[in-house]
PDB file of C-alpha atoms in Angstrom:
ATOM      1  CA  UNK U   1      23.899   8.144  21.242  1.00 65.00           C
ATOM      2  CA  UNK U   2      21.267   8.456  23.948  1.00 80.00           C
ATOM      3  CA  UNK U   3      18.182   8.002  21.812  1.00 82.00           C
ATOM      4  CA  UNK U   4      17.969   6.343  18.432  1.00 76.00           C
ATOM      5  CA  UNK U   5      15.398   7.989  16.142  1.00 80.00           C
ATOM      6  CA  UNK U   6      14.539   6.933  12.622  1.00 76.00           C
ATOM      7  CA  UNK U   7      14.545   9.523   9.866  1.00 79.00           C
ATOM      8  CA  UNK U   8      10.817  10.357   9.365  1.00 80.00           C
ATOM      9  CA  UNK U   9      10.554   9.401   5.671  1.00 76.00           C
ATOM     10  CA  UNK U  10      12.444   6.147   6.262  1.00 76.00           C
ATOM     11  CA  UNK U  11      10.065   5.323   9.093  1.00 76.00           C
ATOM     12  CA  UNK U  12       6.992   6.223   6.997  1.00 72.00           C
ATOM     13  CA  UNK U  13       7.941   3.956   4.100  1.00 70.00           C
ATOM     14  CA  UNK U  14       9.849   1.156   5.856  1.00 75.00           C
ATOM     15  CA  UNK U  15       8.459   0.681   9.379  1.00 77.00           C
ATOM     16  CA  UNK U  16       6.290  -2.297   8.336  1.00 81.00           C
ATOM     17  CA  UNK U  17       8.873  -3.961   6.063  1.00 82.00           C
ATOM     18  CA  UNK U  18       9.607  -6.708   8.601  1.00 81.00           C
ATOM     19  CA  UNK U  19       6.110  -7.275   9.992  1.00 88.00           C
ATOM     20  CA  UNK U  20       5.349 -11.008  10.438  1.00 91.00           C
ATOM     21  CA  UNK U  21       2.321 -10.581   8.191  1.00 94.00           C
ATOM     22  CA  UNK U  22       3.055  -7.980   5.579  1.00 94.00           C
ATOM     23  CA  UNK U  23       2.041  -6.761   2.180  1.00 95.00           C
ATOM     24  CA  UNK U  24       3.548  -5.227  -0.908  1.00 96.00           C
ATOM     25  CA  UNK U  25       1.937  -2.994  -3.490  1.00 97.00           C
ATOM     26  CA  UNK U  26       3.341  -4.382  -6.733  1.00 97.00           C
ATOM     27  CA  UNK U  27       3.239  -0.972  -8.420  1.00 97.00           C
ATOM     28  CA  UNK U  28       6.426   0.688  -9.610  1.00 96.00           C
ATOM     29  CA  UNK U  29       5.330   3.396 -12.066  1.00 97.00           C
ATOM     30  CA  UNK U  30       6.641   6.880 -11.359  1.00 97.00           C
ATOM     31  CA  UNK U  31       4.368   8.573 -13.907  1.00 97.00           C
ATOM     32  CA  UNK U  32       0.832   7.477 -14.809  1.00 97.00           C
ATOM     33  CA  UNK U  33      -1.076   9.159 -17.640  1.00 96.00           C
ATOM     34  CA  UNK U  34      -4.348  10.900 -16.833  1.00 95.00           C
ATOM     35  CA  UNK U  35      -7.278   8.468 -16.673  1.00 95.00           C
ATOM     36  CA  UNK U  36      -5.171   5.338 -17.318  1.00 96.00           C
ATOM     37  CA  UNK U  37      -6.838   2.162 -16.057  1.00 97.00           C
ATOM     38  CA  UNK U  38      -4.899  -0.776 -14.688  1.00 96.00           C
ATOM     39  CA  UNK U  39      -5.146  -3.570 -12.171  1.00 98.00           C
ATOM     40  CA  UNK U  40      -2.790  -3.126  -9.220  1.00 98.00           C
ATOM     41  CA  UNK U  41      -1.575  -6.325  -7.527  1.00 98.00           C
ATOM     42  CA  UNK U  42      -1.135  -6.453  -3.766  1.00 98.00           C
ATOM     43  CA  UNK U  43       0.769  -9.409  -2.323  1.00 98.00           C
ATOM     44  CA  UNK U  44       0.060 -10.427   1.289  1.00 98.00           C
ATOM     45  CA  UNK U  45       2.751 -12.548   2.986  1.00 96.00           C
ATOM     46  CA  UNK U  46       2.170 -14.543   6.160  1.00 97.00           C
ATOM     47  CA  UNK U  47       5.362 -15.580   7.993  1.00 95.00           C
ATOM     48  CA  UNK U  48       3.380 -16.857  10.974  1.00 95.00           C
ATOM     49  CA  UNK U  49       2.825 -20.488  12.000  1.00 96.00           C
ATOM     50  CA  UNK U  50      -0.895 -19.870  11.978  1.00 96.00           C
ATOM     51  CA  UNK U  51      -3.315 -18.696   9.296  1.00 97.00           C
ATOM     52  CA  UNK U  52      -4.017 -14.983   8.897  1.00 96.00           C
ATOM     53  CA  UNK U  53      -7.513 -13.594   8.256  1.00 96.00           C
ATOM     54  CA  UNK U  54      -8.400  -9.952   7.788  1.00 96.00           C
ATOM     55  CA  UNK U  55      -8.965  -7.361   5.074  1.00 97.00           C
ATOM     56  CA  UNK U  56      -6.840  -5.372   2.678  1.00 98.00           C
ATOM     57  CA  UNK U  57      -7.718  -1.721   2.171  1.00 98.00           C
ATOM     58  CA  UNK U  58      -6.572  -0.035  -1.051  1.00 98.00           C
ATOM     59  CA  UNK U  59      -6.658   3.764  -1.215  1.00 98.00           C
ATOM     60  CA  UNK U  60      -5.684   6.547  -3.573  1.00 98.00           C
ATOM     61  CA  UNK U  61      -4.434   9.597  -1.680  1.00 98.00           C
ATOM     62  CA  UNK U  62      -3.482  13.129  -2.578  1.00 98.00           C
ATOM     63  CA  UNK U  63      -1.563  14.258   0.476  1.00 96.00           C
ATOM     64  CA  UNK U  64      -3.797  13.198   3.366  1.00 95.00           C
ATOM     65  CA  UNK U  65      -7.009  13.453   1.322  1.00 98.00           C
ATOM     66  CA  UNK U  66      -8.588  10.083   0.438  1.00 98.00           C
ATOM     67  CA  UNK U  67      -9.735  10.154  -3.201  1.00 98.00           C
ATOM     68  CA  UNK U  68     -10.942   6.536  -3.384  1.00 97.00           C
ATOM     69  CA  UNK U  69     -11.031   3.445  -1.191  1.00 98.00           C
ATOM     70  CA  UNK U  70     -11.678  -0.258  -1.749  1.00 98.00           C
ATOM     71  CA  UNK U  71     -11.671  -3.238   0.642  1.00 98.00           C
ATOM     72  CA  UNK U  72     -11.227  -6.960   0.025  1.00 98.00           C
ATOM     73  CA  UNK U  73     -11.320  -9.799   2.556  1.00 98.00           C
ATOM     74  CA  UNK U  74      -8.149 -11.856   2.686  1.00 97.00           C
ATOM     75  CA  UNK U  75      -7.093 -15.203   4.150  1.00 97.00           C
ATOM     76  CA  UNK U  76      -3.502 -16.430   3.977  1.00 97.00           C
ATOM     77  CA  UNK U  77      -2.365 -19.928   4.908  1.00 97.00           C
ATOM     78  CA  UNK U  78       0.444 -20.701   7.347  1.00 97.00           C
ATOM     79  CA  UNK U  79       3.753 -19.438   5.903  1.00 97.00           C
ATOM     80  CA  UNK U  80       1.914 -18.573   2.684  1.00 97.00           C
ATOM     81  CA  UNK U  81       1.061 -15.694   0.446  1.00 97.00           C
ATOM     82  CA  UNK U  82      -1.981 -14.383  -1.386  1.00 98.00           C
ATOM     83  CA  UNK U  83      -2.202 -12.090  -4.405  1.00 98.00           C
ATOM     84  CA  UNK U  84      -5.135  -9.682  -4.622  1.00 98.00           C
ATOM     85  CA  UNK U  85      -5.876  -7.301  -7.481  1.00 98.00           C
ATOM     86  CA  UNK U  86      -7.487  -3.878  -7.204  1.00 98.00           C
ATOM     87  CA  UNK U  87      -8.809  -1.918 -10.201  1.00 98.00           C
ATOM     88  CA  UNK U  88      -7.295   1.558 -10.414  1.00 97.00           C
ATOM     89  CA  UNK U  89      -7.910   4.588 -12.607  1.00 97.00           C
ATOM     90  CA  UNK U  90      -5.382   7.416 -12.549  1.00 97.00           C
ATOM     91  CA  UNK U  91      -6.773  10.807 -11.539  1.00 97.00           C
ATOM     92  CA  UNK U  92      -7.774  13.311 -14.211  1.00 95.00           C
ATOM     93  CA  UNK U  93      -5.879  16.153 -12.532  1.00 96.00           C
ATOM     94  CA  UNK U  94      -2.093  16.375 -12.813  1.00 97.00           C
ATOM     95  CA  UNK U  95      -0.287  16.178  -9.487  1.00 97.00           C
ATOM     96  CA  UNK U  96       1.465  13.983  -6.926  1.00 98.00           C
ATOM     97  CA  UNK U  97      -0.454  11.007  -5.524  1.00 98.00           C
ATOM     98  CA  UNK U  98       0.065   7.971  -3.300  1.00 98.00           C
ATOM     99  CA  UNK U  99      -1.342   4.460  -3.482  1.00 98.00           C
ATOM    100  CA  UNK U 100      -1.728   2.865  -0.067  1.00 98.00           C
ATOM    101  CA  UNK U 101      -2.437  -0.787   0.725  1.00 98.00           C
ATOM    102  CA  UNK U 102      -3.156  -1.645   4.366  1.00 97.00           C
ATOM    103  CA  UNK U 103      -3.644  -4.918   6.218  1.00 97.00           C
ATOM    104  CA  UNK U 104      -6.616  -4.509   8.535  1.00 96.00           C
ATOM    105  CA  UNK U 105      -7.293  -6.952  11.356  1.00 91.00           C
ATOM    106  CA  UNK U 106      -9.259  -6.371  14.512  1.00 89.00           C
ATOM    107  CA  UNK U 107      -7.041  -5.944  17.582  1.00 88.00           C
ATOM    108  CA  UNK U 108      -3.885  -5.715  15.428  1.00 88.00           C
ATOM    109  CA  UNK U 109      -2.007  -2.613  14.305  1.00 91.00           C
ATOM    110  CA  UNK U 110      -2.353  -1.869  10.577  1.00 94.00           C
ATOM    111  CA  UNK U 111       0.515  -2.778   8.236  1.00 96.00           C
ATOM    112  CA  UNK U 112       0.998  -0.404   5.299  1.00 96.00           C
ATOM    113  CA  UNK U 113       2.666  -0.376   1.868  1.00 96.00           C
ATOM    114  CA  UNK U 114       2.949   2.973   0.032  1.00 96.00           C
ATOM    115  CA  UNK U 115       3.814   3.943  -3.543  1.00 97.00           C
ATOM    116  CA  UNK U 116       4.147   7.555  -4.698  1.00 97.00           C
ATOM    117  CA  UNK U 117       3.558   8.527  -8.317  1.00 98.00           C
ATOM    118  CA  UNK U 118       2.621  11.554 -10.353  1.00 97.00           C
ATOM    119  CA  UNK U 119       0.146  12.317 -13.071  1.00 98.00           C
ATOM    120  CA  UNK U 120       2.022  14.651 -15.417  1.00 97.00           C
ATOM    121  CA  UNK U 121       0.276  17.510 -17.214  1.00 93.00           C
ATOM    122  CA  UNK U 122      -0.927  16.650 -20.727  1.00 82.00           C
ATOM    123  CA  UNK U 123       1.545  17.407 -23.507  1.00 76.00           C
TER     124      UNK U 123
END
């Protein structure tokens, strides 16, 4: 094999899985009823031997369109973790959506966690 290439969906969802400072959207629902409100936890993990300071961005996407966005500052101790919570309301329109949590730090590449879900049509 001359050139190793990752399968595009694997790369999209897993490329940041082993980042030294990472995050995980603790959201596992496949279907979310229209307008449902819940708090979505995001866990930030710092495997570095120095503290991490930055922000966590939480977005609701439909395809590439940003439907909502929130930011929270975050500081994580050496070899520690921090749990943040973001309020979330499911869209009113049925369809496929993505929640995205991103570590944001100046002069560092973003680290992303994604969760896909759908809002089914009303019964």
